[in-house]
Every structure is written in structure tokens, then in C-alpha cells.
PDB file of C-alpha atoms in Angstrom:
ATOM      1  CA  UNK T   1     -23.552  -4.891 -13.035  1.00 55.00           C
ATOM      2  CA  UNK T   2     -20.562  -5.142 -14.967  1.00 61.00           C
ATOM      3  CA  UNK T   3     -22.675  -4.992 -18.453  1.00 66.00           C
ATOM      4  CA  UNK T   4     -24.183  -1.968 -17.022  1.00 60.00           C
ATOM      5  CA  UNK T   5     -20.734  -0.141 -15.880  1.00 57.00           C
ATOM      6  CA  UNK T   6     -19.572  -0.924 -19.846  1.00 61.00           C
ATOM      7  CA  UNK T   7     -22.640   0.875 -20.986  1.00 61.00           C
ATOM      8  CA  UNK T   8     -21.932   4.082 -18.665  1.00 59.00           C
ATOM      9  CA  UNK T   9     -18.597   4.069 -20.057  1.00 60.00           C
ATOM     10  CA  UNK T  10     -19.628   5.629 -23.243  1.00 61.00           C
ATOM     11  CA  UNK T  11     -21.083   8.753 -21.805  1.00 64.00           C
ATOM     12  CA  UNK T  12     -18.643  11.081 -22.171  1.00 64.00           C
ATOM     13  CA  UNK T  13     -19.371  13.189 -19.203  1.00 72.00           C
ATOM     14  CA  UNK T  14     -19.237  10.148 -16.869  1.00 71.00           C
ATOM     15  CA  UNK T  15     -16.395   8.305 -15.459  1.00 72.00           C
ATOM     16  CA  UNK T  16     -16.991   4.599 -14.075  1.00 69.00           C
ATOM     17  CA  UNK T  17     -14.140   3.377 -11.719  1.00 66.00           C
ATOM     18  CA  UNK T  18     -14.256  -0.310 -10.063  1.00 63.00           C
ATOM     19  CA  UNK T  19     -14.402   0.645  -6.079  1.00 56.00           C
ATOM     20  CA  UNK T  20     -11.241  -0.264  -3.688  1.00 55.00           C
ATOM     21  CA  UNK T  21     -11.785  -3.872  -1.730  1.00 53.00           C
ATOM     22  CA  UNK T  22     -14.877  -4.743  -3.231  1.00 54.00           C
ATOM     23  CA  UNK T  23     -16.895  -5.632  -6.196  1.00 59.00           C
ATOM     24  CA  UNK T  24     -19.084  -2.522  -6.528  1.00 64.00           C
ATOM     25  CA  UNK T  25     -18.579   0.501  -9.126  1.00 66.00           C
ATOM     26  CA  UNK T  26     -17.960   4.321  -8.203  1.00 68.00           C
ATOM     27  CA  UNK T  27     -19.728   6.771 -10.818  1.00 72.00           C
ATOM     28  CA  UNK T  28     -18.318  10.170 -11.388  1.00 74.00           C
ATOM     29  CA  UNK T  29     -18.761  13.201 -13.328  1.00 79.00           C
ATOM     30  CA  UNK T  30     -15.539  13.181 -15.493  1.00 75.00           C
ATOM     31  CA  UNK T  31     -14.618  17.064 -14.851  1.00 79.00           C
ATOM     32  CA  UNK T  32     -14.852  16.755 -11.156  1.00 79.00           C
ATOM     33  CA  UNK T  33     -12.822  13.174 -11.800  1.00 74.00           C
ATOM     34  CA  UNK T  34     -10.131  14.624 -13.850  1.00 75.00           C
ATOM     35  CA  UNK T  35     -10.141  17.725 -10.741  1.00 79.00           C
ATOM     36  CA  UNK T  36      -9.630  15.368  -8.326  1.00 76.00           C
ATOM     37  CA  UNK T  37      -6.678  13.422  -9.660  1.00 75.00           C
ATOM     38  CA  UNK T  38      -5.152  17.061 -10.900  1.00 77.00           C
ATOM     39  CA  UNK T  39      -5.103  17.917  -7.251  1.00 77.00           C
ATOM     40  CA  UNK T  40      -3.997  14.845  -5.619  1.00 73.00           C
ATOM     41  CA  UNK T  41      -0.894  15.163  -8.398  1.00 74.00           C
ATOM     42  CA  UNK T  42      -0.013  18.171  -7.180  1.00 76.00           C
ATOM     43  CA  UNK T  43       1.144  17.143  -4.262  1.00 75.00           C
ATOM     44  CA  UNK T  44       4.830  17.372  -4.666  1.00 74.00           C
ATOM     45  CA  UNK T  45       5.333  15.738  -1.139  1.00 71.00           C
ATOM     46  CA  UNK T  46       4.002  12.868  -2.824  1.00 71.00           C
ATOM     47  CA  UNK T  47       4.357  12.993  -6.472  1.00 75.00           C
ATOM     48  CA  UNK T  48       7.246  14.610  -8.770  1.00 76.00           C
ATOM     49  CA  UNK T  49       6.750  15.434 -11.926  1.00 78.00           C
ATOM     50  CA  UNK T  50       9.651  13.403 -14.830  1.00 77.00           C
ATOM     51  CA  UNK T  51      11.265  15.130 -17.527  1.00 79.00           C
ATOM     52  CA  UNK T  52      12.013  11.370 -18.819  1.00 78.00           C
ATOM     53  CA  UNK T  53      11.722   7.788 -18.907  1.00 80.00           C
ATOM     54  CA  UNK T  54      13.520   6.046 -16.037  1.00 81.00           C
ATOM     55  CA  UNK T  55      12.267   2.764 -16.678  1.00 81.00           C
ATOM     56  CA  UNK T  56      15.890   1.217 -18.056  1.00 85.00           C
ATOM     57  CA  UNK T  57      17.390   3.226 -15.417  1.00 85.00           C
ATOM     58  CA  UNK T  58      15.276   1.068 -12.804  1.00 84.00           C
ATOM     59  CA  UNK T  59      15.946  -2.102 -14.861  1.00 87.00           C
ATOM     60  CA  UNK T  60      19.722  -1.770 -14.577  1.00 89.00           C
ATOM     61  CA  UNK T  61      19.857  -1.159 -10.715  1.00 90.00           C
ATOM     62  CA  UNK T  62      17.130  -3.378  -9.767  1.00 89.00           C
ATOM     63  CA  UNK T  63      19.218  -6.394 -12.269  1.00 91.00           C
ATOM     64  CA  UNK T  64      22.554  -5.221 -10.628  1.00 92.00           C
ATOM     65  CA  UNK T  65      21.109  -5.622  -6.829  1.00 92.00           C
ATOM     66  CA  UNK T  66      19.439  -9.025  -7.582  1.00 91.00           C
ATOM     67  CA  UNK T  67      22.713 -10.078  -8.877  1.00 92.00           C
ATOM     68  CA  UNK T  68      24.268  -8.625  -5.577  1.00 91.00           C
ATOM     69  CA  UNK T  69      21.559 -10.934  -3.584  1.00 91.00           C
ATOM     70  CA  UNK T  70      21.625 -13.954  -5.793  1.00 91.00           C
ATOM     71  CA  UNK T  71      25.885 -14.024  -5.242  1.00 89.00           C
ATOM     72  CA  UNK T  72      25.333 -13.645  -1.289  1.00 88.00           C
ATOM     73  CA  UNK T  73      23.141 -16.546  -0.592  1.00 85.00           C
ATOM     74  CA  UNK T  74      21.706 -19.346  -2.342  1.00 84.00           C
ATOM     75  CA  UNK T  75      18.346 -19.426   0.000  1.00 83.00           C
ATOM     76  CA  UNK T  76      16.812 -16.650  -1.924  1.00 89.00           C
ATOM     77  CA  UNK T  77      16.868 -16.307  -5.637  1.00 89.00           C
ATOM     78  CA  UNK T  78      15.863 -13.477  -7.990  1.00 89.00           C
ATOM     79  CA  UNK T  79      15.605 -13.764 -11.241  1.00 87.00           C
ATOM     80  CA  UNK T  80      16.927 -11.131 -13.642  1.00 86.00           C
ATOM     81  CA  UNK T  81      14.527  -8.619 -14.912  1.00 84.00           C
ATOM     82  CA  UNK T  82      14.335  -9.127 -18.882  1.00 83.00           C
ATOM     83  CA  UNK T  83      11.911  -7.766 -21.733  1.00 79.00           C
ATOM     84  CA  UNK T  84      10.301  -4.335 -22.307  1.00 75.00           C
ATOM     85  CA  UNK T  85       8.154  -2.514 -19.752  1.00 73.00           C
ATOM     86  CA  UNK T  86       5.293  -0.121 -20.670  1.00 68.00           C
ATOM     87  CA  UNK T  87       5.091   2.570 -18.290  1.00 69.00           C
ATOM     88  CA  UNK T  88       1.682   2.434 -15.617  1.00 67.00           C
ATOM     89  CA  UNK T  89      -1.228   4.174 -16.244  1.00 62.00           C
ATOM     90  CA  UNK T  90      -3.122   6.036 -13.334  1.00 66.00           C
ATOM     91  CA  UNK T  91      -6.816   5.444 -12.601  1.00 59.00           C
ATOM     92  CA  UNK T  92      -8.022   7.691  -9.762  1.00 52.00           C
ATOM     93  CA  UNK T  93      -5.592   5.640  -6.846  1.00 47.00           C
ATOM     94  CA  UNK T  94      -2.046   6.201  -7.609  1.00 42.00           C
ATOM     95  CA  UNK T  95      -0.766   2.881  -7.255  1.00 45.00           C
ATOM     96  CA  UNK T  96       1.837   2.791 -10.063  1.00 44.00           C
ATOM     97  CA  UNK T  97       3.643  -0.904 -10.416  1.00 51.00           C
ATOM     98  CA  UNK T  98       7.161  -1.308 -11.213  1.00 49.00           C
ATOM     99  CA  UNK T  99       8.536  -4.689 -13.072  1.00 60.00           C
ATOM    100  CA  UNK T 100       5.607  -6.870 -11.492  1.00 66.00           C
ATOM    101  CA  UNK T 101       7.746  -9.694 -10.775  1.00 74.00           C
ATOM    102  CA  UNK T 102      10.242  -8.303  -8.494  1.00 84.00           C
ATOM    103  CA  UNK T 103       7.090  -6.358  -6.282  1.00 81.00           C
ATOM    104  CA  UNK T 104       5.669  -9.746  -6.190  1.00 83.00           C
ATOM    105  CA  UNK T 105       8.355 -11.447  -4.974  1.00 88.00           C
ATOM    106  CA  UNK T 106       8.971  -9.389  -1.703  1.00 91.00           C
ATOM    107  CA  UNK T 107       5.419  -9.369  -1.354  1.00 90.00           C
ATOM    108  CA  UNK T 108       6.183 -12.318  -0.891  1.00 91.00           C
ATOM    109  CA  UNK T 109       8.914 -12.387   1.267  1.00 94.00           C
ATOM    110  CA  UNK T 110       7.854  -9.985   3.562  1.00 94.00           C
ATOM    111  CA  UNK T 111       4.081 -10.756   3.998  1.00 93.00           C
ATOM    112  CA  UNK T 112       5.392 -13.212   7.152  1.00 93.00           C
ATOM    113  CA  UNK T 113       6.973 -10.119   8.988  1.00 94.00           C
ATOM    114  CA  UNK T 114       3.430  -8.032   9.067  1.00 91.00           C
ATOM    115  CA  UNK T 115       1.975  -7.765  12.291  1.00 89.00           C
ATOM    116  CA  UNK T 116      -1.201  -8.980  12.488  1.00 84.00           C
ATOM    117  CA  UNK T 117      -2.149  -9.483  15.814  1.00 84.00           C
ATOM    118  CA  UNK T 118      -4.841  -7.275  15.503  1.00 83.00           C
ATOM    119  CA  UNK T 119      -5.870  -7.633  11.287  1.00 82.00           C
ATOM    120  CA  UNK T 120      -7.888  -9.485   9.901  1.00 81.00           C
ATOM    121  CA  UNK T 121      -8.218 -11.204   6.459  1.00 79.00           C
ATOM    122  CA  UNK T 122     -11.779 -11.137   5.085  1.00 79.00           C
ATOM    123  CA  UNK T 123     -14.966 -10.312   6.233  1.00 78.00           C
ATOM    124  CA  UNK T 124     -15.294 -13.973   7.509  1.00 83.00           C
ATOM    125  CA  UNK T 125     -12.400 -14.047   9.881  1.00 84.00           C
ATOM    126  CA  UNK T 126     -14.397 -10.592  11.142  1.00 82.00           C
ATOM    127  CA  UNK T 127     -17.480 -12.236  11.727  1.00 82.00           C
ATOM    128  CA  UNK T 128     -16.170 -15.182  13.610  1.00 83.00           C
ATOM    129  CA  UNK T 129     -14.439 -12.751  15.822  1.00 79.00           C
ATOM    130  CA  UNK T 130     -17.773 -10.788  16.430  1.00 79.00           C
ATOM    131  CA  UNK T 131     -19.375 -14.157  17.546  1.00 79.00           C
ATOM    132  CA  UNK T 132     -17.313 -14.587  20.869  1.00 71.00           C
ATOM    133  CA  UNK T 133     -17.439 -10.540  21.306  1.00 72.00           C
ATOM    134  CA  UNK T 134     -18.873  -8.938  25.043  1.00 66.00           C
ATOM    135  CA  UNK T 135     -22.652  -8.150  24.186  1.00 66.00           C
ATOM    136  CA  UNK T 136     -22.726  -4.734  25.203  1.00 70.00           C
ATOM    137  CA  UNK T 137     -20.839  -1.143  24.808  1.00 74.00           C
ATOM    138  CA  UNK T 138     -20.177   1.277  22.443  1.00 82.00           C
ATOM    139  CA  UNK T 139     -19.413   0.557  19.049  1.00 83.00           C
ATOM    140  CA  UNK T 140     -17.015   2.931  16.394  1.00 83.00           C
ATOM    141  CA  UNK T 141     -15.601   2.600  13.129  1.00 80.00           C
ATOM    142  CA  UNK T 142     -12.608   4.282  12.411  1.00 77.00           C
ATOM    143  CA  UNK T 143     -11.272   4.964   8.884  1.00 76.00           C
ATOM    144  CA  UNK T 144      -7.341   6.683   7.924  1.00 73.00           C
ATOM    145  CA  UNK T 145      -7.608   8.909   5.107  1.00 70.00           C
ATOM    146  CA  UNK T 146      -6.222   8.506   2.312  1.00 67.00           C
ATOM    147  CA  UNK T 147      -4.909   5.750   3.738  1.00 67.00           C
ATOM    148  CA  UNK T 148      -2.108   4.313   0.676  1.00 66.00           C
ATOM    149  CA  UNK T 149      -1.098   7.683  -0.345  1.00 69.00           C
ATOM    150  CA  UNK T 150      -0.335   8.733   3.032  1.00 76.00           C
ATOM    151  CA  UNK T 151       1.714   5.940   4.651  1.00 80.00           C
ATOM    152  CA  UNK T 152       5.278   7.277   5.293  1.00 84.00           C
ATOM    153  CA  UNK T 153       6.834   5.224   2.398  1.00 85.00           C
ATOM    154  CA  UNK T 154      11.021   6.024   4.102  1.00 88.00           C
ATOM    155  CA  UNK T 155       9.505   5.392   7.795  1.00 92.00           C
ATOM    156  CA  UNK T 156       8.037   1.734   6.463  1.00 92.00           C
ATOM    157  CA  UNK T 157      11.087   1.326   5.367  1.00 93.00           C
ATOM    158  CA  UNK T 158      13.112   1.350   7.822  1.00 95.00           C
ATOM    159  CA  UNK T 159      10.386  -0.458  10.318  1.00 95.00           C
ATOM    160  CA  UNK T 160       9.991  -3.194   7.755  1.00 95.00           C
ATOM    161  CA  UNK T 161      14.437  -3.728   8.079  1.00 96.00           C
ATOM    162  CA  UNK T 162      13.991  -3.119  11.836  1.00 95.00           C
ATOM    163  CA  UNK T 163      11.590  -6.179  11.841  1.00 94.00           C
ATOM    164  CA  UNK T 164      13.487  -8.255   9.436  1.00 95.00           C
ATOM    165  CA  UNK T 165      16.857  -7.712  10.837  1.00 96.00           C
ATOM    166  CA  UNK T 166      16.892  -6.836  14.119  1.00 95.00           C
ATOM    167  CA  UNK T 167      13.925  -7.863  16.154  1.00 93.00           C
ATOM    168  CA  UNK T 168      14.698 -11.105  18.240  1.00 92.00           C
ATOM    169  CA  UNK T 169      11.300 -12.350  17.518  1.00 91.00           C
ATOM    170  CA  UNK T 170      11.601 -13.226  13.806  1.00 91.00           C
ATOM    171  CA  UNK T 171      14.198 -14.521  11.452  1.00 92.00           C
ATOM    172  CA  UNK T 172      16.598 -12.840   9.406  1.00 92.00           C
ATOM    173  CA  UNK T 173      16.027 -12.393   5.959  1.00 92.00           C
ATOM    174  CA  UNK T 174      19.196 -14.170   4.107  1.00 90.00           C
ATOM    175  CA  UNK T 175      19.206 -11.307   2.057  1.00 91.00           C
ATOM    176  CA  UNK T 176      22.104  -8.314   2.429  1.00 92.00           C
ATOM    177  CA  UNK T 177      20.248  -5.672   4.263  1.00 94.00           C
ATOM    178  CA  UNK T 178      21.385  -2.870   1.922  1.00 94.00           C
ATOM    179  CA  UNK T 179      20.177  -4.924  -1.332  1.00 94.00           C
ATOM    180  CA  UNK T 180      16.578  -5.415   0.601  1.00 94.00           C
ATOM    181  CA  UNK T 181      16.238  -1.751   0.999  1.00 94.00           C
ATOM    182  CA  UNK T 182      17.447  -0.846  -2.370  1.00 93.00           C
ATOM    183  CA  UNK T 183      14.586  -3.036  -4.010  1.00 92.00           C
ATOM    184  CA  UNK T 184      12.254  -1.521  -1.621  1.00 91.00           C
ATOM    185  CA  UNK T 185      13.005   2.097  -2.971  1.00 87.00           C
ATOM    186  CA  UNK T 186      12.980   0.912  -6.496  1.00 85.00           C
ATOM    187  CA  UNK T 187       9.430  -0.196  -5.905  1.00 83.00           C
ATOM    188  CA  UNK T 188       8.371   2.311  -3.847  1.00 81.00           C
ATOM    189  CA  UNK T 189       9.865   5.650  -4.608  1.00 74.00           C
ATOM    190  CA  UNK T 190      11.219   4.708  -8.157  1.00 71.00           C
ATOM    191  CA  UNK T 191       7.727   3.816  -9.650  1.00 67.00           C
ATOM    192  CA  UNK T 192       6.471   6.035 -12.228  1.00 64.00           C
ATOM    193  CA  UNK T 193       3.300   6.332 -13.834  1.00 64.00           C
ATOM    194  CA  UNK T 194       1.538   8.342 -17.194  1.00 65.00           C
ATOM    195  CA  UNK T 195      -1.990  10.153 -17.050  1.00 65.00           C
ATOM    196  CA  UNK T 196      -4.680  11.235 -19.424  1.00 62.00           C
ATOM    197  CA  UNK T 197      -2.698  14.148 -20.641  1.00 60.00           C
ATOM    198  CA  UNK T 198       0.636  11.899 -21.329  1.00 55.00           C
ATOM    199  CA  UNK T 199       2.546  13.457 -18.387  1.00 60.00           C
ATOM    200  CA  UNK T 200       4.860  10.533 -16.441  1.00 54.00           C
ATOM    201  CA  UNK T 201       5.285  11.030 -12.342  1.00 53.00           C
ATOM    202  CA  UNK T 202       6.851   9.327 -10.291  1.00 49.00           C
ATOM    203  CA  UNK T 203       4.963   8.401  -6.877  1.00 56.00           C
ATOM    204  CA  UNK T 204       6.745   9.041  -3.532  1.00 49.00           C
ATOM    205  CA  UNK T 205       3.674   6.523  -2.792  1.00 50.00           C
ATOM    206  CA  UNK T 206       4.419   2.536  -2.592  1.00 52.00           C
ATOM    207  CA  UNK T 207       3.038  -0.121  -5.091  1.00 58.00           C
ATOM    208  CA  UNK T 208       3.380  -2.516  -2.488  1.00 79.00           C
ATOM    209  CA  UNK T 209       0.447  -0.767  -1.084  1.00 78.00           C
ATOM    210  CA  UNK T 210      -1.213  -3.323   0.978  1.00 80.00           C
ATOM    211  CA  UNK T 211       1.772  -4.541   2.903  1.00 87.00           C
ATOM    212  CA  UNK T 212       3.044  -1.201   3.154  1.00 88.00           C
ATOM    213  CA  UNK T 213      -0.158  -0.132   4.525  1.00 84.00           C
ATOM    214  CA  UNK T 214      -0.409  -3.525   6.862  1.00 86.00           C
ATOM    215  CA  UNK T 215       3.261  -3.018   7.975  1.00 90.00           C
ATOM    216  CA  UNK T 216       3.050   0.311   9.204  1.00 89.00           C
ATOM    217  CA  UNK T 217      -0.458   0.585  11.121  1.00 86.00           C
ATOM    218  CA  UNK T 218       0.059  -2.759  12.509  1.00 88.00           C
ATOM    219  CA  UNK T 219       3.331  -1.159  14.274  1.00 89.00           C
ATOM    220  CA  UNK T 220       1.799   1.613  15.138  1.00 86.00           C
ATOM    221  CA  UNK T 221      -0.845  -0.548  16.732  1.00 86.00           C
ATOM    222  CA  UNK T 222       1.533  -2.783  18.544  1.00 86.00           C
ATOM    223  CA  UNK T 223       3.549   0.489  20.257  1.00 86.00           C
ATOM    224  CA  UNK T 224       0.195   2.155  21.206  1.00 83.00           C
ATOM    225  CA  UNK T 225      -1.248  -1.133  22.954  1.00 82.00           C
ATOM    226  CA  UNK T 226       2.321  -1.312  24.759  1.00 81.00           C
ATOM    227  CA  UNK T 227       1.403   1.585  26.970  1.00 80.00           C
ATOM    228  CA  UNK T 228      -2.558   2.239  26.514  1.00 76.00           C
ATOM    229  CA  UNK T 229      -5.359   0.388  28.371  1.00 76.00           C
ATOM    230  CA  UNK T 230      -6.762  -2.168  25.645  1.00 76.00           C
ATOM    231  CA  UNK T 231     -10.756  -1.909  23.809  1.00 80.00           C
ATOM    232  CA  UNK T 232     -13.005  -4.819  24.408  1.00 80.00           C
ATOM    233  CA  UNK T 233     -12.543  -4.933  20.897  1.00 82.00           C
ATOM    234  CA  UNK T 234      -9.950  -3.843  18.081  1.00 85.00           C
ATOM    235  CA  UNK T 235     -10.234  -5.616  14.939  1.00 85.00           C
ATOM    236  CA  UNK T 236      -8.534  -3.778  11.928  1.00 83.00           C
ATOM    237  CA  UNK T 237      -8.357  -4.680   8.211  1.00 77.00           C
ATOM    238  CA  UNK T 238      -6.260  -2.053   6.268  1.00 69.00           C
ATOM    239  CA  UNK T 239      -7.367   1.191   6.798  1.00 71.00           C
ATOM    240  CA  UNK T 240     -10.732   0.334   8.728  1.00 80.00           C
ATOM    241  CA  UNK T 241     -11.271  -0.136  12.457  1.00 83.00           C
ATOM    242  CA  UNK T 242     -13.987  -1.755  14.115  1.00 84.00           C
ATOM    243  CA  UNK T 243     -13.890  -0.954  18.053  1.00 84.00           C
ATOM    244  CA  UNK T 244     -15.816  -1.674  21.104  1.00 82.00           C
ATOM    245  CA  UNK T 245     -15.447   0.272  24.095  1.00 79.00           C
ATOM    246  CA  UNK T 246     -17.126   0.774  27.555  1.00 76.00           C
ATOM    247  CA  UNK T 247     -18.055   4.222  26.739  1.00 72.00           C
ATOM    248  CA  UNK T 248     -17.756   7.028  24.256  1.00 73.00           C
ATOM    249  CA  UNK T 249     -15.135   8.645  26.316  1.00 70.00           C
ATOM    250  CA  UNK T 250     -12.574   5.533  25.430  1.00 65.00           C
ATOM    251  CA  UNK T 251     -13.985   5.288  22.068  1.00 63.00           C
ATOM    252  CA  UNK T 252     -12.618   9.239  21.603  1.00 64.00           C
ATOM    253  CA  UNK T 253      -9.143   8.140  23.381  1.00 61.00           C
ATOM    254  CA  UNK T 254      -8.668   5.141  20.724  1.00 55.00           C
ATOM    255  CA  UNK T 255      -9.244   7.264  17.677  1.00 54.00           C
ATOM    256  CA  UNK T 256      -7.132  10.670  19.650  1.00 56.00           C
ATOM    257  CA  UNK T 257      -4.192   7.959  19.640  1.00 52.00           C
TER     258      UNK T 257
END
């Protein structure tokens, strides 16, 4: 497959794109491809166009809050962002990556505050839950739309320090909380991005998509299943939803909510 996706690439009027979570390929005719992303930039809720390069800019701040963090505790260490950075380039999802270490790192850090009482994995941990599933109802799949572009990157935010410094049921982070959310906006709403024609954005969008993405609908799921009569079944893995209901009537409630 992947000899055949390098051949495709040299058509000119075709665009070959490796497909989100899994290993398959997406083919495309390259005018409606290069439509598509034109339109989805031109969402200024999401994306501003720069006049510049901010990338030193992001250095310096992102270097002057890990030394902020690494002078208030000695449980958690960042290292010091060094070398030269090349600007991201976008191909069709606009997930632009700041200095990779630093977005690794509180991926990191963070992953262990998700909630995931109702996620899943892989498709194996899905399976094994199917096996002690009731045997009959009505079945749904539910999908979010544009799931990574639309998560409410200041909203996350501010649940993800919620959850990290004031909820009872987990431990502080030994990190100052105004450092944590600084880092969070460099990588978030500081990450910027070139495209085809050599224009740089900057995404209102999050690199850390997947725990972004995790973070938020697995809060939202918690505060909806505080107050709403449960599914036989709710199993989510990012932006999908498998569900399994008496009826179509509470099928139609879940997805309503």
C-alpha cells in the first residue's frame, strides 16, 4: 500500500494523505484539497494570519517559565529549550507542533489527570468490553465533528488546572499554577504553522491534540452522567462513540446531550 500511495504521489492532480488513527490512505483531487484547507484557514475564530516569525519570541518565554518552574520545585524539571526550530508545515489537519520537547513533556505530565472512565485505548480494550456487553438493544455510533479543531482550546484550559489543582480527587501538580498555564498557551495558542503558498498562521487549535481532545469530552462526559440516566453501554475513544441503548428514543437523548 505504501509503494502504491508513493506512486499516486506523482500525479499532479492527486493528493495522497495518510488517514487519522489508522494505517489506511485518503486520495484527493488536489484543487478540491487545496479548497478545503483554504476554507478551514479562514476561520479566524480558529486561525490568525502572522505578519512574522514568532518562533524566538516563543523560545524566550517558554525558557523564562521553565526557569520559573525549575527554581520552584525540584520534583519536576524542564530542560531549557536550545537549537534552531523550523517552522511546521500543514497537511490537511492543522495540528502545528511547537518545540517538541516541551509538548511532550506535559503530555506527559498531564496524561494521568484525563478522565477515562469511559475511553478506551485500542480497539482491543473495545472488544473485550463488547464481550461482557447485554445481548440485545439498539446500537449507535456517534462521531464530533471536526473534532481537534473544535475543542475549546481556553475552556480545556482552565478544566485541565481545575483538575490538577483543585479537585480533591487527584494530586497537585508541583508545578506553579501560572507557569503550567503559560506553557499550555505557548503550545496551544502560540503554535504557528506555514502552507503551500508560504503563508505562516498561527492555530487557536492545540498540538496537544489528543489530550486536549481526551480532557475535554471526558469532562463533559463525567458532568452529563452526573445528572442523566446511564446507556447499557458508552464506550468512547476520541471523537467516536459506541452506545447501546434500550431504544432509539434514548439513543436520540445521548447524542441531543
Amino acid at each position: 500500500m505504501r509503494e502504491a500511495a508513493k506512486e499516486l504521489r506523482k500525479e499532479a492532480h492527486m493528493t495522497v494523505r495518510r488517514a487519522n488513527e489508522t494505517a489506511a490512505f485518503v486520495l484527493i483531487n488536489t484543487e478540491n484539497y487545496h479548497r478545503k484547507l483554504d476554507r478551514l484557514l479562514g476561520d479566524s475564530s480558529k486561525f490568525e494570519k502572522l505578519s512574522y516569525n514568532p518562533i524566538e519570541e516563543i523560545k524566550r518565554k517558554a525558557n523564562k517559565t521553565n526557569e520559573t518552574i525549575n527554581l520552584a520545585t525540584n520534583a519536576i524539571h524542564f530542560q531549557i529549550i536550545t537549537g534552531d526550530f523550523s517552522t511546521s508545515y500543514l497537511y490537511g489537519n492543522p495540528v502545528p507542533m511547537p518545540p517538541y520537547h516541551l509538548a511532550k513533556r506535559l503530555n506527559s505530565l498531564l496524561t494521568p489527570y484525563v478522565p477515562d472512565e469511559y475511553g478506551v485505548a485500542s480497539s482491543a480494550e473495545f472488544l473485550s468490553k463488547l464481550k461482557g456487553s447485554p445481548s440485545s438493544g439498539t446500537i449507535a455510533t456517534l462521531d464530533v465533528e471536526s473534532f481537534f479543531t473544535n475543542v475549546p482550546v481556553g475552556k480545556t484550559i482552565d478544566l485541565i488546572l481545575e483538575k490538577v489543582y483543585r479537585d480533591p480527587s487527584t494530586p497537585t501538580l508541583k508545578i506553579p499554577e501560572k507557569a503550567l498555564c503559560t506553557l499550555l498557551e505557548i503550545c496551544t495558542r502560540k503554535a504557528h504553522f506555514t502552507t503551500r503558498r508560504c503563508h505562516m498562521y498561527i492555530a487557536m487549535g492545540s498540538p496537544l491534540g489528543v489530550l486536549f481532545a481526551n480532557f475535554y469530552i471526558g469532562v463533559v462526559e463525567e458532568r452529563v452522567f452526573s445528572w442523566m440516566r446511564h446507556p447499557d453501554m458508552y464506550i468512547s475513544y476520541i471523537n467516536d462513540t459506541f452506545v447501546m441503548a434500550p431504544s432509539t428514543q434514548d439513543i436520540k437523548t445521548s447524542q441531543d446531550v
